[in-house]
Amino acid sequence: MKTIGYACTSAETPLEPYSFERRAPRPNDVVMEIVYAGICHSDVHMAHNDWGFSSYPLVPGHEIVGRVIEVGSDVTKFRIGDHGAVGCMVDSCQHCDQCRRGEEQFCREGNTGTYSAPDRIDGSITKGGYSKHIVVREEFVCTVPEGMDLSRTAPILCAGITTYSPLRTWNVGPHSRVGVIGMGGLGHMAVKLAAAMGARVTMISRSPDKEKIARDIGADDFLISTNAGAMNAAANAFDLIIDTVPVKHDLDTYTPLLDVDGTLVVVGQVGPWGEVNGLPLLVGRRRIAGSPIGGMRETQEVIDFCARKGILPECRIIRPEEINDAFATLQRADIPYRFVIDMASLSVSAAA
């Protein structure tokens, strides 16, 4: 099917209107008209080929909410007119041990990314949510609970699940002490989710200017990481720290904040970490871990959790022609909200 979107043709070029063809729907596919697409910091990295595996022309976007316009003959979960949500994956082998336990992100054969990845069947390169339409295997489309604000739902599919998954893995609940490093798109969702689970939440930031925002969205405390006295006083204060910083940084600043058996979970930086001093880890039986997105079962779980608790990302809605400006903003600094593209204003004439 013919559709339109925004793509970059190289690591050096901005995103521009782009016409292309989606693959033909299969019996187990859901076809959606995209209504909103969130902008993730990883979209910027992929557009610029910072990780070395981008494929051009590249249509980014893996925070997607759309309206179902067609379903394959084997589809049972969706009907035309329903709303669906798509995150970072669109397929996996479905038969390995990880897929069978609902953790398709760890598929032994490799999951298929929503964009810049080869389709498992025909080898075509997937293209993401900065577009008018998308075709996705039914198992990788989540349902959207009735009444959710669609304009603020899309970021849950990446920022939400990326922070929810470690909170669930490390059993956060009442009496948990959770620190969150970084007040960007991931960080602000981590605060909201941990607070909704009943934890005592501390935002850890270099900037005192973000304290009011952090408290407004649910943080109980605010810790300035450049204040040596405050950091020393916070030693052993946390059971879990979610580190959302998307660039290389010094983890030694934060490991002494963990209590005995505490864990620092890195969810933001894809690539080298700074050198790590083993002493704080050894003397406190502390650990550093990484965590990617969750599987499809857990992704549906976080959407439903957000619906029950009334949790929605802080969003700034933009038009498609503002994508490059949004990318520039993300490169300059952490922002305590998610850019979300209103795809309704994407017209055929824009991509002509």
mmCIF file of C-alpha atoms in Angstrom:
data_model
loop_
_atom_site.group_PDB
_atom_site.id
_atom_site.type_symbol
_atom_site.label_atom_id
_atom_site.label_comp_id
_atom_site.label_asym_id
_atom_site.label_seq_id
_atom_site.Cartn_x
_atom_site.Cartn_y
_atom_site.Cartn_z
ATOM 1 C CA MET A 1 0.000 0.000 0.000
ATOM 2 C CA LYS A 2 1.202 3.497 -0.830
ATOM 3 C CA THR A 3 1.660 5.895 2.058
ATOM 4 C CA ILE A 4 3.591 8.987 3.140
ATOM 5 C CA GLY A 5 5.801 9.986 6.024
ATOM 6 C CA TYR A 6 8.972 11.749 7.059
ATOM 7 C CA ALA A 7 12.392 10.193 6.429
ATOM 8 C CA CYS A 8 16.084 11.009 6.378
ATOM 9 C CA THR A 9 18.192 9.696 3.516
ATOM 10 C CA SER A 10 21.548 9.809 5.335
ATOM 11 C CA ALA A 11 23.060 10.543 8.748
ATOM 12 C CA GLU A 12 23.717 14.118 7.660
ATOM 13 C CA THR A 13 20.349 15.048 6.191
ATOM 14 C CA PRO A 14 17.256 16.357 8.010
ATOM 15 C CA LEU A 15 13.946 14.516 7.910
ATOM 16 C CA GLU A 16 11.850 15.431 4.883
ATOM 17 C CA PRO A 17 8.457 14.413 3.417
ATOM 18 C CA TYR A 18 8.731 10.971 1.880
ATOM 19 C CA SER A 19 6.423 8.732 -0.197
ATOM 20 C CA PHE A 20 6.851 4.959 0.021
ATOM 21 C CA GLU A 21 5.039 1.606 -0.056
ATOM 22 C CA ARG A 22 4.119 -0.557 2.896
ATOM 23 C CA ARG A 23 4.247 -4.316 2.398
ATOM 24 C CA ALA A 24 1.016 -6.097 1.544
ATOM 25 C CA PRO A 25 -0.944 -7.187 4.643
ATOM 26 C CA ARG A 26 -0.761 -10.864 5.622
ATOM 27 C CA PRO A 27 -3.586 -12.907 7.203
ATOM 28 C CA ASN A 28 -2.300 -12.157 10.728
ATOM 29 C CA ASP A 29 -1.706 -8.431 10.135
ATOM 30 C CA VAL A 30 -3.411 -5.308 11.410
ATOM 31 C CA VAL A 31 -3.342 -2.184 9.217
ATOM 32 C CA MET A 32 -3.614 1.137 11.015
ATOM 33 C CA GLU A 33 -3.876 4.774 10.093
ATOM 34 C CA ILE A 34 -1.494 6.445 12.535
ATOM 35 C CA VAL A 35 -2.957 9.307 14.525
ATOM 36 C CA TYR A 36 -0.082 10.073 16.941
ATOM 37 C CA ALA A 37 3.611 9.188 17.037
ATOM 38 C CA GLY A 38 5.972 9.987 19.899
ATOM 39 C CA ILE A 39 9.551 11.132 19.376
ATOM 40 C CA CYS A 40 12.109 9.096 21.348
ATOM 41 C CA HIS A 41 15.735 10.129 21.899
ATOM 42 C CA SER A 42 16.730 6.888 20.180
ATOM 43 C CA ASP A 43 15.049 8.189 17.017
ATOM 44 C CA VAL A 44 17.651 10.970 16.988
ATOM 45 C CA HIS A 45 20.485 8.467 17.471
ATOM 46 C CA MET A 46 19.149 6.260 14.690
ATOM 47 C CA ALA A 47 18.635 9.155 12.295
ATOM 48 C CA HIS A 48 22.273 10.152 12.803
ATOM 49 C CA ASN A 49 23.522 6.533 12.702
ATOM 50 C CA ASP A 50 25.160 6.984 16.110
ATOM 51 C CA TRP A 51 25.001 3.219 16.744
ATOM 52 C CA GLY A 52 26.212 2.198 13.290
ATOM 53 C CA PHE A 53 23.299 0.048 12.080
ATOM 54 C CA SER A 54 20.808 2.528 10.602
ATOM 55 C CA SER A 55 19.383 1.758 7.161
ATOM 56 C CA TYR A 56 18.366 4.596 4.833
ATOM 57 C CA PRO A 57 15.968 5.969 3.832
ATOM 58 C CA LEU A 58 14.949 5.827 7.493
ATOM 59 C CA VAL A 59 11.436 6.516 8.762
ATOM 60 C CA PRO A 60 11.753 6.643 12.582
ATOM 61 C CA GLY A 61 9.077 6.233 15.225
ATOM 62 C CA HIS A 62 8.246 3.426 17.670
ATOM 63 C CA GLU A 63 5.663 5.124 19.888
ATOM 64 C CA ILE A 64 2.528 4.734 17.805
ATOM 65 C CA VAL A 65 -1.214 5.009 18.279
ATOM 66 C CA GLY A 66 -3.514 4.455 15.330
ATOM 67 C CA ARG A 67 -6.981 3.557 14.113
ATOM 68 C CA VAL A 68 -7.492 0.103 12.586
ATOM 69 C CA ILE A 69 -8.550 0.354 8.960
ATOM 70 C CA GLU A 70 -8.035 -3.263 7.837
ATOM 71 C CA VAL A 71 -7.511 -6.662 9.466
ATOM 72 C CA GLY A 72 -6.274 -9.959 8.063
ATOM 73 C CA SER A 73 -8.440 -13.051 7.944
ATOM 74 C CA ASP A 74 -6.693 -14.620 10.966
ATOM 75 C CA VAL A 75 -6.940 -11.545 13.199
ATOM 76 C CA THR A 76 -9.207 -11.980 16.237
ATOM 77 C CA LYS A 77 -8.236 -9.155 18.631
ATOM 78 C CA PHE A 78 -9.104 -6.123 16.495
ATOM 79 C CA ARG A 79 -11.917 -4.841 14.338
ATOM 80 C CA ILE A 80 -12.014 -1.947 11.915
ATOM 81 C CA GLY A 81 -12.406 1.283 13.853
ATOM 82 C CA ASP A 82 -10.589 0.062 16.991
ATOM 83 C CA HIS A 83 -7.565 1.924 18.280
ATOM 84 C CA GLY A 84 -4.279 0.064 18.592
ATOM 85 C CA ALA A 85 -0.801 0.881 19.843
ATOM 86 C CA VAL A 86 2.593 -0.241 18.533
ATOM 87 C CA GLY A 87 5.935 0.033 20.305
ATOM 88 C CA CYS A 88 9.517 -0.935 19.527
ATOM 89 C CA MET A 89 8.866 -4.364 17.982
ATOM 90 C CA VAL A 90 6.678 -5.632 15.163
ATOM 91 C CA ASP A 91 7.630 -9.322 15.089
ATOM 92 C CA SER A 92 9.685 -12.132 16.645
ATOM 93 C CA CYS A 93 10.104 -15.873 16.125
ATOM 94 C CA GLN A 94 7.250 -16.646 18.593
ATOM 95 C CA HIS A 95 8.609 -20.135 19.346
ATOM 96 C CA CYS A 96 11.819 -19.733 21.379
ATOM 97 C CA ASP A 97 11.813 -19.933 25.184
ATOM 98 C CA GLN A 98 11.886 -16.141 25.572
ATOM 99 C CA CYS A 99 9.008 -15.524 23.172
ATOM 100 C CA ARG A 100 6.934 -18.254 24.836
ATOM 101 C CA ARG A 101 7.363 -16.580 28.219
ATOM 102 C CA GLY A 102 6.219 -13.237 26.792
ATOM 103 C CA GLU A 103 9.639 -11.595 26.575
ATOM 104 C CA GLU A 104 9.904 -11.105 22.844
ATOM 105 C CA GLN A 105 12.481 -8.356 23.384
ATOM 106 C CA PHE A 106 14.921 -11.193 24.132
ATOM 107 C CA CYS A 107 13.895 -13.389 21.179
ATOM 108 C CA ARG A 108 16.702 -15.889 20.536
ATOM 109 C CA GLU A 109 16.440 -15.224 16.813
ATOM 110 C CA GLY A 110 16.247 -11.453 17.313
ATOM 111 C CA ASN A 111 13.055 -9.437 17.389
ATOM 112 C CA THR A 112 12.112 -7.268 14.417
ATOM 113 C CA GLY A 113 12.402 -3.576 15.223
ATOM 114 C CA THR A 114 9.594 -1.242 14.213
ATOM 115 C CA TYR A 115 11.955 0.589 11.893
ATOM 116 C CA SER A 116 15.323 0.063 10.168
ATOM 117 C CA ALA A 117 15.128 -3.726 10.559
ATOM 118 C CA PRO A 118 14.623 -6.531 8.025
ATOM 119 C CA ASP A 119 11.161 -8.080 7.913
ATOM 120 C CA ARG A 120 11.311 -11.717 9.031
ATOM 121 C CA ILE A 121 9.482 -12.999 5.954
ATOM 122 C CA ASP A 122 10.319 -10.867 2.930
ATOM 123 C CA GLY A 123 13.474 -9.059 4.107
ATOM 124 C CA SER A 124 12.107 -5.594 3.375
ATOM 125 C CA ILE A 125 13.299 -2.871 5.757
ATOM 126 C CA THR A 126 10.708 -1.807 8.312
ATOM 127 C CA LYS A 127 9.670 1.826 8.501
ATOM 128 C CA GLY A 128 8.290 3.446 11.617
ATOM 129 C CA GLY A 129 5.580 5.690 12.924
ATOM 130 C CA TYR A 130 6.477 9.059 11.403
ATOM 131 C CA SER A 131 4.048 8.058 8.667
ATOM 132 C CA LYS A 132 0.389 7.861 7.726
ATOM 133 C CA HIS A 133 -0.059 4.080 7.860
ATOM 134 C CA ILE A 134 1.581 0.995 9.316
ATOM 135 C CA VAL A 135 1.162 -2.770 8.878
ATOM 136 C CA VAL A 136 1.926 -4.886 11.968
ATOM 137 C CA ARG A 137 1.522 -8.504 13.053
ATOM 138 C CA GLU A 138 -1.476 -8.757 15.413
ATOM 139 C CA GLU A 139 0.550 -10.065 18.373
ATOM 140 C CA PHE A 140 2.568 -6.836 18.386
ATOM 141 C CA VAL A 141 -0.382 -4.443 18.509
ATOM 142 C CA CYS A 142 -1.629 -3.502 21.980
ATOM 143 C CA THR A 143 -5.195 -2.528 22.765
ATOM 144 C CA VAL A 144 -5.931 0.975 24.054
ATOM 145 C CA PRO A 145 -8.408 1.121 26.962
ATOM 146 C CA GLU A 146 -11.568 3.087 26.313
ATOM 147 C CA GLY A 147 -11.287 6.725 27.291
ATOM 148 C CA MET A 148 -7.504 7.098 27.228
ATOM 149 C CA ASP A 149 -6.264 10.377 25.775
ATOM 150 C CA LEU A 150 -4.829 9.145 22.470
ATOM 151 C CA SER A 151 -2.628 12.227 22.092
ATOM 152 C CA ARG A 152 -0.748 11.256 25.267
ATOM 153 C CA THR A 153 -0.790 7.469 24.988
ATOM 154 C CA ALA A 154 1.922 6.890 22.364
ATOM 155 C CA PRO A 155 4.982 7.541 24.625
ATOM 156 C CA ILE A 156 3.840 4.761 26.974
ATOM 157 C CA LEU A 157 4.884 2.330 24.212
ATOM 158 C CA CYS A 158 8.571 3.173 24.739
ATOM 159 C CA ALA A 159 9.230 5.656 27.556
ATOM 160 C CA GLY A 160 6.537 3.961 29.629
ATOM 161 C CA ILE A 161 7.516 0.325 29.143
ATOM 162 C CA THR A 162 11.267 1.063 29.326
ATOM 163 C CA THR A 163 10.863 2.401 32.864
ATOM 164 C CA TYR A 164 7.972 0.164 33.954
ATOM 165 C CA SER A 165 9.834 -3.055 33.142
ATOM 166 C CA PRO A 166 12.707 -2.590 35.642
ATOM 167 C CA LEU A 167 10.292 -1.313 38.284
ATOM 168 C CA ARG A 168 8.370 -4.594 37.926
ATOM 169 C CA THR A 169 11.501 -6.756 37.609
ATOM 170 C CA TRP A 170 12.877 -5.390 40.886
ATOM 171 C CA ASN A 171 9.480 -5.653 42.610
ATOM 172 C CA VAL A 172 8.928 -1.985 43.405
ATOM 173 C CA GLY A 173 5.983 -1.324 45.689
ATOM 174 C CA PRO A 174 5.062 0.373 48.951
ATOM 175 C CA HIS A 175 8.146 0.973 51.132
ATOM 176 C CA SER A 176 10.499 0.813 48.103
ATOM 177 C CA ARG A 177 12.962 3.682 47.865
ATOM 178 C CA VAL A 178 13.488 4.597 44.221
ATOM 179 C CA GLY A 179 15.844 7.161 42.722
ATOM 180 C CA VAL A 180 15.469 8.388 39.153
ATOM 181 C CA ILE A 181 18.435 9.957 37.361
ATOM 182 C CA GLY A 182 17.502 12.378 34.589
ATOM 183 C CA MET A 183 14.334 14.398 34.064
ATOM 184 C CA GLY A 184 13.726 13.711 30.393
ATOM 185 C CA GLY A 185 11.068 11.678 28.609
ATOM 186 C CA LEU A 186 12.102 8.451 30.348
ATOM 187 C CA GLY A 187 12.810 10.032 33.712
ATOM 188 C CA HIS A 188 9.493 11.767 34.131
ATOM 189 C CA MET A 189 7.655 8.517 33.331
ATOM 190 C CA ALA A 190 9.801 6.606 35.844
ATOM 191 C CA VAL A 191 8.800 9.089 38.551
ATOM 192 C CA LYS A 192 5.096 8.819 37.739
ATOM 193 C CA LEU A 193 5.094 5.023 37.553
ATOM 194 C CA ALA A 194 7.169 4.435 40.693
ATOM 195 C CA ALA A 195 5.009 6.877 42.657
ATOM 196 C CA ALA A 196 1.856 5.093 41.454
ATOM 197 C CA MET A 197 3.329 1.812 42.723
ATOM 198 C CA GLY A 198 3.590 3.332 46.185
ATOM 199 C CA ALA A 199 7.354 3.903 46.287
ATOM 200 C CA ARG A 200 9.104 6.862 47.854
ATOM 201 C CA VAL A 201 10.617 8.544 44.801
ATOM 202 C CA THR A 202 13.587 10.899 44.556
ATOM 203 C CA MET A 203 14.489 12.737 41.374
ATOM 204 C CA ILE A 204 18.291 12.991 40.983
ATOM 205 C CA SER A 205 19.303 15.848 38.703
ATOM 206 C CA ARG A 206 22.124 18.284 38.029
ATOM 207 C CA SER A 207 19.665 21.146 37.665
ATOM 208 C CA PRO A 208 17.846 22.640 40.673
ATOM 209 C CA ASP A 209 15.478 24.286 38.184
ATOM 210 C CA LYS A 210 13.675 20.972 37.714
ATOM 211 C CA GLU A 211 12.675 20.465 41.349
ATOM 212 C CA LYS A 212 9.197 21.975 41.064
ATOM 213 C CA ILE A 213 8.379 19.933 37.971
ATOM 214 C CA ALA A 214 9.650 16.755 39.631
ATOM 215 C CA ARG A 215 7.516 17.281 42.719
ATOM 216 C CA ASP A 216 4.497 18.235 40.628
ATOM 217 C CA ILE A 217 4.566 14.861 38.841
ATOM 218 C CA GLY A 218 5.011 12.771 41.982
ATOM 219 C CA ALA A 219 8.583 12.945 43.317
ATOM 220 C CA ASP A 220 8.789 13.044 47.116
ATOM 221 C CA ASP A 221 12.357 14.346 47.220
ATOM 222 C CA PHE A 222 14.861 16.077 44.967
ATOM 223 C CA LEU A 223 18.622 15.425 45.050
ATOM 224 C CA ILE A 224 21.120 17.628 43.209
ATOM 225 C CA SER A 225 23.903 15.369 41.966
ATOM 226 C CA THR A 226 26.474 18.190 41.859
ATOM 227 C CA ASN A 227 25.975 18.954 45.575
ATOM 228 C CA ALA A 228 28.657 16.828 47.259
ATOM 229 C CA GLY A 229 27.233 17.316 50.739
ATOM 230 C CA ALA A 230 23.740 16.261 49.711
ATOM 231 C CA MET A 231 25.070 13.253 47.826
ATOM 232 C CA ASN A 232 27.132 12.109 50.805
ATOM 233 C CA ALA A 233 24.102 12.462 53.061
ATOM 234 C CA ALA A 234 22.107 10.275 50.647
ATOM 235 C CA ALA A 235 24.509 7.314 50.866
ATOM 236 C CA ASN A 236 22.665 3.964 51.166
ATOM 237 C CA ALA A 237 19.339 5.735 50.579
ATOM 238 C CA PHE A 238 17.917 3.707 47.680
ATOM 239 C CA ASP A 239 16.852 0.170 46.921
ATOM 240 C CA LEU A 240 16.666 0.883 43.192
ATOM 241 C CA ILE A 241 17.934 3.662 40.953
ATOM 242 C CA ILE A 242 16.648 4.042 37.397
ATOM 243 C CA ASP A 243 19.340 5.747 35.295
ATOM 244 C CA THR A 244 17.770 7.370 32.223
ATOM 245 C CA VAL A 245 20.745 9.484 31.058
ATOM 246 C CA PRO A 246 21.134 8.856 27.284
ATOM 247 C CA VAL A 247 24.893 9.591 26.992
ATOM 248 C CA LYS A 248 28.111 8.249 28.530
ATOM 249 C CA HIS A 249 28.469 9.372 32.149
ATOM 250 C CA ASP A 250 30.144 8.501 35.453
ATOM 251 C CA LEU A 251 28.224 5.760 37.250
ATOM 252 C CA ASP A 252 30.542 6.026 40.273
ATOM 253 C CA THR A 253 28.665 9.180 41.232
ATOM 254 C CA TYR A 254 25.549 7.147 41.946
ATOM 255 C CA THR A 255 26.539 3.654 43.150
ATOM 256 C CA PRO A 256 27.236 4.802 46.765
ATOM 257 C CA LEU A 257 23.586 5.947 46.941
ATOM 258 C CA LEU A 258 22.451 2.307 46.821
ATOM 259 C CA ASP A 259 21.688 0.429 50.011
ATOM 260 C CA VAL A 260 22.930 -3.138 50.568
ATOM 261 C CA ASP A 261 21.692 -5.327 47.694
ATOM 262 C CA GLY A 262 20.567 -2.213 45.821
ATOM 263 C CA THR A 263 20.571 -2.038 42.033
ATOM 264 C CA LEU A 264 21.381 0.746 39.579
ATOM 265 C CA VAL A 265 19.517 -0.016 36.353
ATOM 266 C CA VAL A 266 20.727 1.726 33.203
ATOM 267 C CA VAL A 267 17.915 2.259 30.689
ATOM 268 C CA GLY A 268 19.110 5.347 28.813
ATOM 269 C CA GLN A 269 22.656 4.897 27.520
ATOM 270 C CA VAL A 270 23.079 2.490 24.615
ATOM 271 C CA GLY A 271 26.842 2.237 24.307
ATOM 272 C CA PRO A 272 29.925 2.567 26.527
ATOM 273 C CA TRP A 273 29.548 3.475 30.182
ATOM 274 C CA GLY A 274 32.274 5.274 32.062
ATOM 275 C CA GLU A 275 34.796 3.342 34.138
ATOM 276 C CA VAL A 276 33.232 1.731 37.197
ATOM 277 C CA ASN A 277 34.962 1.493 40.575
ATOM 278 C CA GLY A 278 34.250 -1.940 42.009
ATOM 279 C CA LEU A 279 34.716 -0.939 45.655
ATOM 280 C CA PRO A 280 31.217 0.532 46.275
ATOM 281 C CA LEU A 281 29.726 -2.554 44.614
ATOM 282 C CA LEU A 282 31.751 -5.022 46.656
ATOM 283 C CA VAL A 283 31.280 -3.434 50.074
ATOM 284 C CA GLY A 284 27.518 -3.085 49.657
ATOM 285 C CA ARG A 285 26.735 -6.155 47.532
ATOM 286 C CA ARG A 286 25.354 -3.615 45.107
ATOM 287 C CA ARG A 287 24.921 -4.205 41.405
ATOM 288 C CA ILE A 288 24.686 -2.380 38.078
ATOM 289 C CA ALA A 289 22.238 -3.802 35.552
ATOM 290 C CA GLY A 290 20.825 -2.900 32.164
ATOM 291 C CA SER A 291 17.230 -3.185 31.031
ATOM 292 C CA PRO A 292 15.693 -2.692 27.564
ATOM 293 C CA ILE A 293 11.986 -2.522 26.761
ATOM 294 C CA GLY A 294 9.550 -5.150 28.060
ATOM 295 C CA GLY A 295 7.740 -7.870 26.163
ATOM 296 C CA MET A 296 4.281 -7.574 24.683
ATOM 297 C CA ARG A 297 2.485 -8.927 27.765
ATOM 298 C CA GLU A 298 4.238 -6.369 29.966
ATOM 299 C CA THR A 299 3.654 -3.586 27.430
ATOM 300 C CA GLN A 300 -0.083 -4.213 27.539
ATOM 301 C CA GLU A 301 0.209 -4.346 31.324
ATOM 302 C CA VAL A 302 1.761 -0.877 31.554
ATOM 303 C CA ILE A 303 -0.879 0.600 29.242
ATOM 304 C CA ASP A 304 -3.623 -0.879 31.400
ATOM 305 C CA PHE A 305 -1.835 0.241 34.591
ATOM 306 C CA CYS A 306 -1.622 3.802 33.279
ATOM 307 C CA ALA A 307 -5.315 3.724 32.374
ATOM 308 C CA ARG A 308 -6.300 2.525 35.869
ATOM 309 C CA LYS A 309 -4.060 4.994 37.682
ATOM 310 C CA GLY A 310 -4.717 7.961 35.404
ATOM 311 C CA ILE A 311 -1.038 8.207 34.433
ATOM 312 C CA LEU A 312 -0.172 9.919 31.169
ATOM 313 C CA PRO A 313 3.125 11.275 29.866
ATOM 314 C CA GLU A 314 3.685 15.005 29.773
ATOM 315 C CA CYS A 315 3.480 15.794 26.058
ATOM 316 C CA ARG A 316 4.003 18.615 23.629
ATOM 317 C CA ILE A 317 1.972 18.058 20.454
ATOM 318 C CA ILE A 318 3.665 19.163 17.223
ATOM 319 C CA ARG A 319 2.991 19.057 13.505
ATOM 320 C CA PRO A 320 5.098 16.819 11.212
ATOM 321 C CA GLU A 321 6.981 19.789 9.772
ATOM 322 C CA GLU A 322 8.289 20.554 13.279
ATOM 323 C CA ILE A 323 10.110 17.209 13.658
ATOM 324 C CA ASN A 324 13.585 18.582 12.933
ATOM 325 C CA ASP A 325 13.134 21.365 15.483
ATOM 326 C CA ALA A 326 12.114 18.729 18.055
ATOM 327 C CA PHE A 327 15.232 16.695 17.254
ATOM 328 C CA ALA A 328 17.386 19.781 17.801
ATOM 329 C CA THR A 329 15.736 20.403 21.174
ATOM 330 C CA LEU A 330 16.383 16.809 22.277
ATOM 331 C CA GLN A 331 20.032 17.115 21.339
ATOM 332 C CA ARG A 332 20.469 20.243 23.454
ATOM 333 C CA ALA A 333 19.057 19.057 26.768
ATOM 334 C CA ASP A 334 16.742 16.791 28.730
ATOM 335 C CA ILE A 335 13.183 18.044 28.607
ATOM 336 C CA PRO A 336 10.519 16.890 31.085
ATOM 337 C CA TYR A 337 8.014 15.892 28.408
ATOM 338 C CA ARG A 338 7.692 13.937 25.196
ATOM 339 C CA PHE A 339 7.229 15.444 21.747
ATOM 340 C CA VAL A 340 4.261 13.785 20.029
ATOM 341 C CA ILE A 341 3.520 14.253 16.337
ATOM 342 C CA ASP A 342 -0.108 14.823 15.338
ATOM 343 C CA MET A 343 -0.170 12.749 12.167
ATOM 344 C CA ALA A 344 -3.630 13.978 11.172
ATOM 345 C CA SER A 345 -2.019 17.025 9.594
ATOM 346 C CA LEU A 346 0.267 14.882 7.388
ATOM 347 C CA SER A 347 -1.109 15.279 3.893
ATOM 348 C CA VAL A 348 -0.342 13.705 0.563
ATOM 349 C CA SER A 349 0.648 17.109 -0.825
ATOM 350 C CA ALA A 350 3.345 17.427 1.878
ATOM 351 C CA ALA A 351 5.134 14.373 0.530
ATOM 352 C CA ALA A 352 4.562 15.047 -3.150
#
